[in-house]
XYZ file of C-alpha atoms in Angstrom:
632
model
C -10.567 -13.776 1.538
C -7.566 -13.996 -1.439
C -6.046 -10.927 -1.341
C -5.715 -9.194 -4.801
C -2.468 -7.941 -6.287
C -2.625 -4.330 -6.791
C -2.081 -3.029 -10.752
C 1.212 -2.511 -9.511
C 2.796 -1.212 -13.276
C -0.259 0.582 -14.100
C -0.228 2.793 -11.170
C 1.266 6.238 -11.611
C 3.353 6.690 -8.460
C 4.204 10.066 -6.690
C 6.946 10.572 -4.926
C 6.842 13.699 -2.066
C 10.607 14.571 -2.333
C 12.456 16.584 0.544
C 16.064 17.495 -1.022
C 18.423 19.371 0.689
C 20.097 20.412 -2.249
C 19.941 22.535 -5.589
C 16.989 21.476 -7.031
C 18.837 20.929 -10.575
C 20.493 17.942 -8.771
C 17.346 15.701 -9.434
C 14.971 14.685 -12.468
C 12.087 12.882 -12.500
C 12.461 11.665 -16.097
C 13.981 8.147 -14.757
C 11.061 7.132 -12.791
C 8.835 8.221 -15.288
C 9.373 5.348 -17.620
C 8.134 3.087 -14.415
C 5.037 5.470 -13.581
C 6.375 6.654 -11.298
C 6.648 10.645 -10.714
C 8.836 12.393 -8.145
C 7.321 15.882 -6.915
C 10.000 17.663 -5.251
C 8.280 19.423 -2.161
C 11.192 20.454 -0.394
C 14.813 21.831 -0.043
C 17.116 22.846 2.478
C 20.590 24.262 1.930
C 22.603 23.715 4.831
C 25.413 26.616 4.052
C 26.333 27.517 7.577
C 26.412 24.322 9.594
C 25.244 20.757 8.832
C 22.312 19.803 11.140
C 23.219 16.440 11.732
C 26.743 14.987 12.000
C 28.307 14.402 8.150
C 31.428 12.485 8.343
C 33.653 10.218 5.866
C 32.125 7.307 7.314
C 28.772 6.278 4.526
C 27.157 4.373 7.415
C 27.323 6.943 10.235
C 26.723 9.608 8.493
C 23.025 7.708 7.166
C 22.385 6.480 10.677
C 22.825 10.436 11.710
C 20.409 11.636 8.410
C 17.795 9.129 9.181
C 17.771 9.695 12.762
C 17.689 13.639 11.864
C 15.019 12.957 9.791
C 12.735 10.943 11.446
C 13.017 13.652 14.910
C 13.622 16.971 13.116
C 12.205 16.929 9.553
C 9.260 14.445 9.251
C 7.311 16.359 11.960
C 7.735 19.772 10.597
C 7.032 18.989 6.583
C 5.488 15.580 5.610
C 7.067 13.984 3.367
C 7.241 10.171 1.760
C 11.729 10.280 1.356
C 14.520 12.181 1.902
C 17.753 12.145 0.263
C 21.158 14.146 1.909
C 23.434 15.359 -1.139
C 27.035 15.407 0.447
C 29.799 17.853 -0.720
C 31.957 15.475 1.805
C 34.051 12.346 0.054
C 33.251 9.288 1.462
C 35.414 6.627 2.960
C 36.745 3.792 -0.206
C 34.749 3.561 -3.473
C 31.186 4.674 -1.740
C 29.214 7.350 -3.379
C 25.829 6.686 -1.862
C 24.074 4.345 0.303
C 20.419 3.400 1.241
C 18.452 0.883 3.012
C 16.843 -1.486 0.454
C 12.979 -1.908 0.695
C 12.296 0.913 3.273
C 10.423 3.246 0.984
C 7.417 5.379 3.076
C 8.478 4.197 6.534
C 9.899 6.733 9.321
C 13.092 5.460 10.612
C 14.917 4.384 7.000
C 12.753 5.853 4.082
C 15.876 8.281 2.833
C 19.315 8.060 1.918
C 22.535 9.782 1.409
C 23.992 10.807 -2.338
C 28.078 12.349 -2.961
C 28.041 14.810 -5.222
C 30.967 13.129 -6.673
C 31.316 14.891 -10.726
C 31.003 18.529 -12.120
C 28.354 17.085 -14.085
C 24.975 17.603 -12.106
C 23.782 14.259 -13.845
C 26.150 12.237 -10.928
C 24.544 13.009 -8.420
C 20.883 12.613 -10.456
C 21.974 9.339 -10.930
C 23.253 8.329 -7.896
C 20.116 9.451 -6.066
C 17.773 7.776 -8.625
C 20.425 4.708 -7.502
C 19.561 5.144 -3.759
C 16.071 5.750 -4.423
C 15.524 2.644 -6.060
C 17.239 0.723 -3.104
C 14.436 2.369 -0.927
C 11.511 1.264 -3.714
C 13.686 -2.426 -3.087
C 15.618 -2.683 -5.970
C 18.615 -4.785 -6.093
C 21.609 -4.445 -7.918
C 22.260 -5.606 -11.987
C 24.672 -8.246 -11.155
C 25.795 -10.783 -14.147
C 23.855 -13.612 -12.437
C 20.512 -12.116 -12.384
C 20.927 -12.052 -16.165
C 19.233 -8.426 -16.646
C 18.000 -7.144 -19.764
C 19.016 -3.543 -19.699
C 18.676 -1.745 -23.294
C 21.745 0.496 -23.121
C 24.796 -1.006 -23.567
C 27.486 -1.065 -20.921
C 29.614 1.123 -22.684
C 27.118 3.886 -23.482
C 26.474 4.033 -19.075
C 24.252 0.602 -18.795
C 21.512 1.018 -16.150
C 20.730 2.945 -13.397
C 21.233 -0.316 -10.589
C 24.705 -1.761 -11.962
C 26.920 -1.911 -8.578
C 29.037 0.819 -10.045
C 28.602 3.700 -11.850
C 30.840 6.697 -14.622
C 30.835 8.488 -17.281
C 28.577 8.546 -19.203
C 25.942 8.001 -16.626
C 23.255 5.600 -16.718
C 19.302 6.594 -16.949
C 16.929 3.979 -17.773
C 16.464 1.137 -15.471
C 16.581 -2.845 -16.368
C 13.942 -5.574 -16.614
C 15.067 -6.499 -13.101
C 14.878 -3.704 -11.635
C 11.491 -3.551 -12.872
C 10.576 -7.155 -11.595
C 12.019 -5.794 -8.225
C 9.974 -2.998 -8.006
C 6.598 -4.647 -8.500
C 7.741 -7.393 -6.163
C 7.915 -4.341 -3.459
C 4.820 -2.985 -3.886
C 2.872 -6.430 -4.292
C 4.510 -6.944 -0.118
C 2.885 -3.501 0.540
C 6.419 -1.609 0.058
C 5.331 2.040 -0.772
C 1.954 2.455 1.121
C 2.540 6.058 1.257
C 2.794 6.713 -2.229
C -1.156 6.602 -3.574
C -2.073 9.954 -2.548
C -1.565 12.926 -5.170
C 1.525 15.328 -3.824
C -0.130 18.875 -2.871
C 0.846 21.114 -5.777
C 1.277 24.766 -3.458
C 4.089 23.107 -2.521
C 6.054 21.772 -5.127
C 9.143 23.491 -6.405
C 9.422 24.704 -9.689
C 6.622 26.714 -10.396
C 3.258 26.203 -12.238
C 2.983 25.262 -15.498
C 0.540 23.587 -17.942
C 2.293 20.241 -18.838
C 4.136 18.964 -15.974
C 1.510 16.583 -15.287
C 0.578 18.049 -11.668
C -3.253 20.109 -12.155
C -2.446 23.091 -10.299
C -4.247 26.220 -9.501
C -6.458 27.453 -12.588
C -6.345 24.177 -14.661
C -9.003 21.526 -14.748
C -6.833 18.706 -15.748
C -3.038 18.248 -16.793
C -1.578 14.876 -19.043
C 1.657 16.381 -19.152
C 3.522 17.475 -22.236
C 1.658 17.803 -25.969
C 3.907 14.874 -26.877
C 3.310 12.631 -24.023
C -0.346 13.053 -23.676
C -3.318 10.107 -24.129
C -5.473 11.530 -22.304
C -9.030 11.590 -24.378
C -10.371 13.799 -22.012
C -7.930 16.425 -21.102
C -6.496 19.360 -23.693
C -2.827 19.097 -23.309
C -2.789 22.488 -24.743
C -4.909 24.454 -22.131
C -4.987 21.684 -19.201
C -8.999 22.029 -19.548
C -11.738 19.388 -20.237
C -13.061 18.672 -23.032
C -16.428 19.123 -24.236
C -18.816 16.737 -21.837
C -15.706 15.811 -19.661
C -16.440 15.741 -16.225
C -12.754 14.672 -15.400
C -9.942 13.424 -16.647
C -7.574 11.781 -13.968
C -8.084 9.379 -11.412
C -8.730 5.685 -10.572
C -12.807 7.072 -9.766
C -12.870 8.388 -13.472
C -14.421 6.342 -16.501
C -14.344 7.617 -20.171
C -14.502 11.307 -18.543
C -17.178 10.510 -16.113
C -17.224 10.560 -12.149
C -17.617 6.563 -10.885
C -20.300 5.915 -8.485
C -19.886 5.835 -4.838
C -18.489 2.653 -3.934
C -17.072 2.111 -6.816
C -13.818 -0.210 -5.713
C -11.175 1.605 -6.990
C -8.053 0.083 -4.493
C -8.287 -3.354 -3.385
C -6.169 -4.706 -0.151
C -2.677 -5.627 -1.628
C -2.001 -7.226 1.656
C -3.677 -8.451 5.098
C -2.895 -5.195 6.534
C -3.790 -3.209 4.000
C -7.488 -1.753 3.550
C -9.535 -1.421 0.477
C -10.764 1.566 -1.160
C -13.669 3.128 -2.481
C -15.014 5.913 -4.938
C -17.236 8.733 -3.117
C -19.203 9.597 -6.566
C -17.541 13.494 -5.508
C -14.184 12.929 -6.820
C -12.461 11.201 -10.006
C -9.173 10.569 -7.257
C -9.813 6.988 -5.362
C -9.336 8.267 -1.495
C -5.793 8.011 -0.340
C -4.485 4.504 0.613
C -5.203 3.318 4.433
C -4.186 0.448 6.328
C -4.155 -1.239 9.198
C -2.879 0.534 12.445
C 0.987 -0.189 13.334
C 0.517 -3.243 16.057
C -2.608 -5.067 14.603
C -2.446 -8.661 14.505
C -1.886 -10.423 10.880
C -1.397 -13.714 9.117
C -3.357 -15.632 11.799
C -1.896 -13.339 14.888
C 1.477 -15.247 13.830
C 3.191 -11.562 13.072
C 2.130 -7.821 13.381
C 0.709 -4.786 10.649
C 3.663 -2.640 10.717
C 3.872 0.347 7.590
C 1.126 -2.051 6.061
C 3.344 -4.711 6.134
C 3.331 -8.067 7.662
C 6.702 -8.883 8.612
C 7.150 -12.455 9.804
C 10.073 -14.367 10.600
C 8.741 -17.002 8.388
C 8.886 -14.890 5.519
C 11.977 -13.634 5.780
C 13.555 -17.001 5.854
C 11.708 -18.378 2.367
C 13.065 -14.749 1.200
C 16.522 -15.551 1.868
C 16.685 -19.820 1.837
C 13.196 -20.528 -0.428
C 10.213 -22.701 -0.015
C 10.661 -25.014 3.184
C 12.734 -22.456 5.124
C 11.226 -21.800 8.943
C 12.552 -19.937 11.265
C 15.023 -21.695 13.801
C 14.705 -22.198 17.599
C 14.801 -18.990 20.250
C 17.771 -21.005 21.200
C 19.401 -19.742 17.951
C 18.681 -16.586 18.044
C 20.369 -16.135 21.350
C 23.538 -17.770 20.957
C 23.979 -16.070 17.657
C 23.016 -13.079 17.942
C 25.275 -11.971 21.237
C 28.378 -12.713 19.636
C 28.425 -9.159 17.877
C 30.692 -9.954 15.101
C 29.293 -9.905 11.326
C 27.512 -13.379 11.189
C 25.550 -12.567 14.767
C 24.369 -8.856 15.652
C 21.946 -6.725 16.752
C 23.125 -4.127 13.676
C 25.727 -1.487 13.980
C 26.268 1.242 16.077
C 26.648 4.907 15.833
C 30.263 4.149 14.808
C 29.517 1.610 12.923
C 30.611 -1.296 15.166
C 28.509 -4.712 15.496
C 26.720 -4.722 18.324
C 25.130 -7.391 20.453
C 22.000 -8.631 20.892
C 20.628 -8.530 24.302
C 18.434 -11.559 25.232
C 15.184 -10.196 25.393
C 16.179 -8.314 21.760
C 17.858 -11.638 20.135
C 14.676 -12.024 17.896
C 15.227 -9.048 16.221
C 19.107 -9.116 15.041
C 20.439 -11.711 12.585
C 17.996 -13.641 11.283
C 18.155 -17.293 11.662
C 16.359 -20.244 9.757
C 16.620 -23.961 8.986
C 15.376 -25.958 5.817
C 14.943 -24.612 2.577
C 17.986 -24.566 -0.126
C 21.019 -25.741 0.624
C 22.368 -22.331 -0.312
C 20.728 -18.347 -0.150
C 18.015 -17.783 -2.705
C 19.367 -13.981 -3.101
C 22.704 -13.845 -4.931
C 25.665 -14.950 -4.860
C 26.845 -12.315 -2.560
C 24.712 -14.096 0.312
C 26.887 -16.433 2.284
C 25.723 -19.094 4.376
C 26.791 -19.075 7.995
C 25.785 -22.436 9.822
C 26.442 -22.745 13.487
C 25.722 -26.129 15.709
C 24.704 -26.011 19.380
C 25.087 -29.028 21.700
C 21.572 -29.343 23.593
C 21.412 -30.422 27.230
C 19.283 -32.828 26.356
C 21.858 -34.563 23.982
C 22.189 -33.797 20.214
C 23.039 -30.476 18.316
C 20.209 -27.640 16.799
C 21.325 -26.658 13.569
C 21.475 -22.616 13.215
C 21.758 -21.626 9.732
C 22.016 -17.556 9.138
C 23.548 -15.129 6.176
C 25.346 -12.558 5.527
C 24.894 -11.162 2.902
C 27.083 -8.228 0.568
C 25.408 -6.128 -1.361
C 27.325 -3.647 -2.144
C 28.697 -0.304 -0.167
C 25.043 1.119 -0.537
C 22.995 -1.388 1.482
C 22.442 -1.955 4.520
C 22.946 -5.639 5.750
C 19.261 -7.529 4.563
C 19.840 -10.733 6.367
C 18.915 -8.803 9.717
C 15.401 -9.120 10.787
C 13.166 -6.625 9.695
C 11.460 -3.901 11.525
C 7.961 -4.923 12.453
C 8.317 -8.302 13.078
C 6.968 -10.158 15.698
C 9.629 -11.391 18.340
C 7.143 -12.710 21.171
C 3.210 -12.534 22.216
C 2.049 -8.493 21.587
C 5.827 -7.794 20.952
C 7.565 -6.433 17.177
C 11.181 -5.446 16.703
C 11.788 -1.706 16.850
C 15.311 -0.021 16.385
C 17.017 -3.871 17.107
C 14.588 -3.788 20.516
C 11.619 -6.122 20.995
C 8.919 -4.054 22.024
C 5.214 -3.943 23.374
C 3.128 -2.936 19.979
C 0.898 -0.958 22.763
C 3.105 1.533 22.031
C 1.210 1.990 19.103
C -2.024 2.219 20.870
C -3.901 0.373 18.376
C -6.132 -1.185 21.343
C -7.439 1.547 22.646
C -7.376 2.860 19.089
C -9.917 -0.026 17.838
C -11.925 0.281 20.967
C -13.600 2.750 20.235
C -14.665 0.655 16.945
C -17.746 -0.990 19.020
C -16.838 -4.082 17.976
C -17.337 -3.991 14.518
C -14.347 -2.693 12.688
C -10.292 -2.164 13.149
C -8.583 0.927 13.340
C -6.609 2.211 10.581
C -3.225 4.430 10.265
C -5.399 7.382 10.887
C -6.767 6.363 13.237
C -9.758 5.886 12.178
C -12.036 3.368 12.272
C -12.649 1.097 9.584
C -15.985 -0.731 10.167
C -17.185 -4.017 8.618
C -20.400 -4.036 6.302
C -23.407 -3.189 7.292
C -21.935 -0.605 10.102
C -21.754 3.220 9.283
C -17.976 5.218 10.173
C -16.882 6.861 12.355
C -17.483 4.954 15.085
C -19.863 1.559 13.538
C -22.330 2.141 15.809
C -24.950 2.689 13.606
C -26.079 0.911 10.338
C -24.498 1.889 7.139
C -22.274 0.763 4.408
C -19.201 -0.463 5.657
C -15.747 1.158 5.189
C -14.432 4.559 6.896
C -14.190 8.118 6.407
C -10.563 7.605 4.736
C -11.846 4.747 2.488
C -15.182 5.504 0.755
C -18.278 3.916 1.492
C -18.260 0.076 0.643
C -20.749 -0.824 -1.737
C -22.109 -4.373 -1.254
C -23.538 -5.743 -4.254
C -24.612 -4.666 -7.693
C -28.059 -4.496 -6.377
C -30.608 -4.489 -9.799
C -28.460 -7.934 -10.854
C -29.179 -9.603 -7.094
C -32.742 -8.310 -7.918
C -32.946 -10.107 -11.093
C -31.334 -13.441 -10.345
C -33.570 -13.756 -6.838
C -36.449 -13.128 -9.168
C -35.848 -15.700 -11.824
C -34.819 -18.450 -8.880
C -38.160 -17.888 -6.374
C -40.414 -17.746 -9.504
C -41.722 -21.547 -9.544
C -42.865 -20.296 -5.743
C -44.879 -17.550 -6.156
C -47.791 -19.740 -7.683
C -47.608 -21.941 -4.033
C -47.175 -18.534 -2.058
C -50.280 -17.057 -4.011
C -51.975 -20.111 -3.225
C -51.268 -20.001 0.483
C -52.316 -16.223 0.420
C -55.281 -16.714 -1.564
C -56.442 -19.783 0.127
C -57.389 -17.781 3.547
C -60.127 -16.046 2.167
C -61.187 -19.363 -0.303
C -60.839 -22.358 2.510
C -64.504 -22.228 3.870
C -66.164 -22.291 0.215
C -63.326 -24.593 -1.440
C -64.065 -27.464 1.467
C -67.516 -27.613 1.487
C -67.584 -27.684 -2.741
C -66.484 -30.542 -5.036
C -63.648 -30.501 -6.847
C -64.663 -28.693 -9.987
C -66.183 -26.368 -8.063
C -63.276 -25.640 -5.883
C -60.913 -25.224 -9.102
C -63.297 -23.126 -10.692
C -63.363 -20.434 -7.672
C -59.118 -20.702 -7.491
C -58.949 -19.977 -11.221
C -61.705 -17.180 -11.128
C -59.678 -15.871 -7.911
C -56.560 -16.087 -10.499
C -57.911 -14.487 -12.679
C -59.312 -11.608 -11.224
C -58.084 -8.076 -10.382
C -57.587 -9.571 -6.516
C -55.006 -12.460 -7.827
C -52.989 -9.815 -9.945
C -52.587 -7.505 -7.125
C -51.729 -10.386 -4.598
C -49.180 -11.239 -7.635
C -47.309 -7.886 -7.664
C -47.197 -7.425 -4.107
C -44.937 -10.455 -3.399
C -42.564 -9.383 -6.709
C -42.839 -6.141 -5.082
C -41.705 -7.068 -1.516
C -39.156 -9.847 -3.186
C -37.714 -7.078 -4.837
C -37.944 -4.446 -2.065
C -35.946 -6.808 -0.069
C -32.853 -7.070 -2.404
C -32.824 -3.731 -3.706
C -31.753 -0.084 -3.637
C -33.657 1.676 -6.668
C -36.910 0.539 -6.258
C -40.344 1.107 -7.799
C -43.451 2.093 -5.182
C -45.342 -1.490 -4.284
C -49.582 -1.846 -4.871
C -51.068 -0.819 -1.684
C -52.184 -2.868 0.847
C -54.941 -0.434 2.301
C -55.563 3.402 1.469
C -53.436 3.800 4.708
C -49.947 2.520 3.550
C -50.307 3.668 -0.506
C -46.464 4.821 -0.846
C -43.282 3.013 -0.383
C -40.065 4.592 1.462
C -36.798 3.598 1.539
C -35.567 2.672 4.855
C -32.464 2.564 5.756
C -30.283 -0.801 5.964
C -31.259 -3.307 8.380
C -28.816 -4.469 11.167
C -28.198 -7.953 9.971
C -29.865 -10.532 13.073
C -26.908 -13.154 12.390
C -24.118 -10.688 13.168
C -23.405 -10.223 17.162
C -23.156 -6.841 19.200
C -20.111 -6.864 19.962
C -16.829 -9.406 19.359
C -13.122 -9.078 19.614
C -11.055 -10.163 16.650
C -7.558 -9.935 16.057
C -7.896 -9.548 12.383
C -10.388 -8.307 10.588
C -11.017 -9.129 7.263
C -13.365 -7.679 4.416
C -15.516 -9.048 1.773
C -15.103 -7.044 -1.759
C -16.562 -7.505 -5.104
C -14.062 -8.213 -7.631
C -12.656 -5.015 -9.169
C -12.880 -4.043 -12.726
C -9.533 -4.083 -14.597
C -8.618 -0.319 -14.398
C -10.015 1.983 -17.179
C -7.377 4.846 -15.786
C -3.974 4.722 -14.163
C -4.222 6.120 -10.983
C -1.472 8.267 -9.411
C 1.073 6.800 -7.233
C 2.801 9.763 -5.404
C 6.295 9.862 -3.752
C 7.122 13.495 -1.811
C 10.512 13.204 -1.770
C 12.786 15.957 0.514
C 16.321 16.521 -0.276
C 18.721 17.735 1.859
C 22.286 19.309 1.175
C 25.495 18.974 3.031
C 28.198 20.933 1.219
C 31.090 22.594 3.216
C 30.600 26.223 2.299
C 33.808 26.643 0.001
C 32.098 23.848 -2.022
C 29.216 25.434 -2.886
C 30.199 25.866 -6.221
C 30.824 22.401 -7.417
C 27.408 22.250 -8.404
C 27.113 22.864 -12.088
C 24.169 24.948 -12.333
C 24.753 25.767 -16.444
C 24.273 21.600 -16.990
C 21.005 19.948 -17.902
C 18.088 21.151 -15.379
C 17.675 17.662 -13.609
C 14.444 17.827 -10.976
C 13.574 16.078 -8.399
């Protein structure tokens, strides 16, 4: 089925921030123009020794963080980014650097920040800069032709290539664009759940937005608040609120269960559904790392289907394909800029190996005659003679972006590079690392597994393990409703109703045949019409509406008994459908939802966002604690 585009600018976002730095570094107040809020949830100093190399060198020292954080800090406190503050200058004009579209995923959802001015409001910037690489925004160049409302003069916007005093702190209309480009591909999957509030730093207090211990609801400050259900004042509900925030909340009232309140932005993500328990639409699930997508031509990787296809109409438009294997591998083991498998620890090109060639430079043919991307993005075409007689043409990029970023013409993580294999770390790997087979098999057939590994069944089968009849959907997701029930009711009613007279007729004519043959034809419509007429004909008459609508609904009247012996109606529970086998295996899995209702309430979009600080211990100090209290 289409897949529908999530309310990507109406969704309140929450960052879970690590920082390893003073916590007046950061503010939330840039992302909050794009709904987006930032909970700081943690912060390490490092005052005695750095716990991962921090060097001159930008790209080493991110490769080191990332690598840190991915072994050492995502296991120990969850988190959805981490940025490293630096005391350390880096190498030329860099003063941060991130890799662009990588928000939420393990191996690159961070970045690292120079505390490079007295004024705390640097670095503030420069991480909200490197932040919004990782949400995959690019940078303000003149050619994009951004609409930024501040002036250049008076510190422009917060993506211009390059940033002083005064500082920039609202973000342009293409940063915007950029942003709900990212989350439309499924960028951000971690992001829908609300950040736990015991652990945010700060303190509690009525007005920050976050409902904390001893408030029923919280819209932030007086000021800022629209909330018609929620007292700004107290953070309580109003009179006859039952809640206040959440996608699963209408005009202060709990949704019912089943209630879509998420659809599938992608074909690895999952839908979502209201419980009828909570006002907050369950957190966002999606397919398990390794599933197949878009037709088994790629693999579900951070929700994400990364194809090779896709990359190449990102970076030549509409027509572009991917080239040849042949391409790949005489490309891509040269290990100079235009053919790589990435950099190393040092921060030299390395080569591809053969088996890995799939997953270093990309390389296409068709589409523009130039990259779609920038004018930064050079074209790199290379010719190889064939055996056979003729020449393939190659055509790659590589593409500058600034200090900050990361090299996008290589092939993204997650794609597929041969049958059951996906790019890892510049490798081409099994997905069965990921398990997701023996993950799903324990599905019965009937549904996928998800990232928690759970299992996801289709309608008509009951979670955990849909095995039994139910409603669809998992334990993560909500119960899938459906249909609107009473309206199915209705419209079967109206349609069958020219039949009931011939189905009455039928019924009636069992007990009718013997006299009706044997009597002429007035007297055989006489006895029909007196059998019409009659309290037998009305009760034959609301037993089949009864049964009609007993088949195609949920809230149900009892039905007219048939005998003394069956004079009350129960609700069974859902019928296994006969047309739908015992068991199949399917690659993809794919699930039917009623439309969803535009959205009555934002919901929250969460990033948990951990900091970490690197400052040389005589440096301590060059954070300006008196400035502007900037949080993160």
């Amino acid at each position: 089925p289409p897949q529908h585009r999530r309310q990507a600018q109406s969704a309140t976002q929450y960052v879970e921030l690590i920082i390893v730095a003073d916590n007046r570094e950061v503010s939330t107040s840039f992302y909050r123009a794009l709904n987006i809020r930032v909970a700081l949830v943690g912060l390490e100093v490092w005052s005695d020794q750095d716990k991962c190399p921090v060097t001159q060198d930008p790209f080493t020292t991110l490769h080191e963080f990332l690598d840190w954080r991915k072994l050492k800090l995502l296991p120990t406190r969850p988190h959805d980014n981490a940025q490293l503050v630096s005391g350390v200058y880096f190498q030329g004009t860099t003063i941060g650097m991130a890799p662009i579209m990588s928000m939420c995923t393990a191996e690159q959802s961070g970045g690292i920040v120079m505390d490079h001015s007295d004024n705390p409001l640097g670095a503030a910037v420069t991480l909200a800069h490197e932040l919004g690489h990782n949400f995959g925004m690019n940078h303000d160049t003149p050619e994009r032709g951004c609409g930024c409302r501040v002036t250049s003069d008076r510190g422009g916007c917060i993506m211009t290539p390059s940033t002083g005093y005064p500082f920039p702190t609202v973000f342009s209309s293409c940063s915007k664009k950029d942003l709900v480009a990212s989350l439309e591909k499924g960028v951000g999957m971690c992001l829908f759940n609300m950040p736990e509030v015991k652990v945010l730093y700060g303190g509690q207090k009525c007005g920050n937005g976050y409902v904390e211990e001893g408030e029923e609801c919280d819209c932030g400050e007086l000021e800022e608040c629209l909330n018609p259900c929620c007292n700004a004042t107290t953070c309580s509900l109003k009179a006859e609120a039952v809640c206040a925030h959440g996608q699963c909340c209408h005009e202060c009232q709990l949704k019912p269960a089943g209630t879509p309140c998420r659809d599938s932005s992608n074909s690895c993500d999952l839908p979502e559904f209201c419980t009828g328990a909570s006002p907050h639409c369950p957190g966002n699930v999606y397919l398990h790392d390794g599933h197949a997508c878009h037709n088994v031509d790629g693999h579900c990787y951070n929700g994400i289907c990364q194809t090779h296809e896709q990359q190449c109409i990102t970076l030549w438009g509409q027509g572009a394909k991917p080239a040849p294997g042949i391409c790949f591998e005489r490309v891509n083991s040269a290990g100079d800029p235009y053919g790589n498998c990435g950099k190393d620890s040092k921060g030299s090109f390395a080569k591809c190996e053969a088996p890995d060639a799939k997953c270093g430079k990309i390389q296409c043919q068709g589409g523009a005659n130039r990259p779609v991307i920038g004018t930064n993005a050079v074209s790199i075409e290379t010719n190889i003679p064939l055996q056979e007689g003729g020449r393939i043409l190659c055509r790659g990029t590589h593409v500058y972006l600034g200090d900050d970023m990361p090299d996008p013409g290589l092939v993204m993580a997650g794609t597929k590079c041969g049958n059951a294999m996906m790019c890892l770390n510049r490798q081409c790997q099994n997905v069965s690392v990921f398990g997701v087979n023996e993950c799903s098999g324990k599905c019965s057939g009937r549904g996928v597994c998800n990232n928690n590994k759970n299992c996801h069944c289709e309608p008509h089968w009951a979670p955990p393990f849909c095995d039994k009849a139910g409603f669809g959907g998992s334990v993560d997701s909500g119960p899938m409703r459906l249909a609107d029930h009473g309206g199915v009711a209705v419209g079967v009613l109206v349609a069958v109703l020219p039949f009931l007279g011939a189905g009455l007729i039928v019924c009636v004519k069992r007990k009718t045949l013997g006299g009706l043959l044997f009597t002429n034809r007035k007297n055989a419509m006489e006895k029909l019409s007196s059998h019409l007429n009659g309290t037998e004909g009305v009760r034959w008459l609301m037993l089949i509406c009864c049964c009609l609508y007993r088949s195609v609904g949920t809230n149900r009247p009892s039905c007219p008994a048939q005998s003394p012996a069956q004079s009350v109606y129960r609700v069974s529970p859902p019928r296994k459908p006969t047309n739908l086998p015992q068991t199949h295996n399917t690659g993809i899995f794919k699930v039917n939802v009623p439309p969803r209702p535009p959205p009555a309430t934002a919901f929250s979009l969460s990033l948990s966002l951990s900091l970490s600080l690197s400052l040389p211990f005589r440096q301590m100090m060059l954070i300006n604690t008196t400035g502007t209290q900037l949080r993160f």
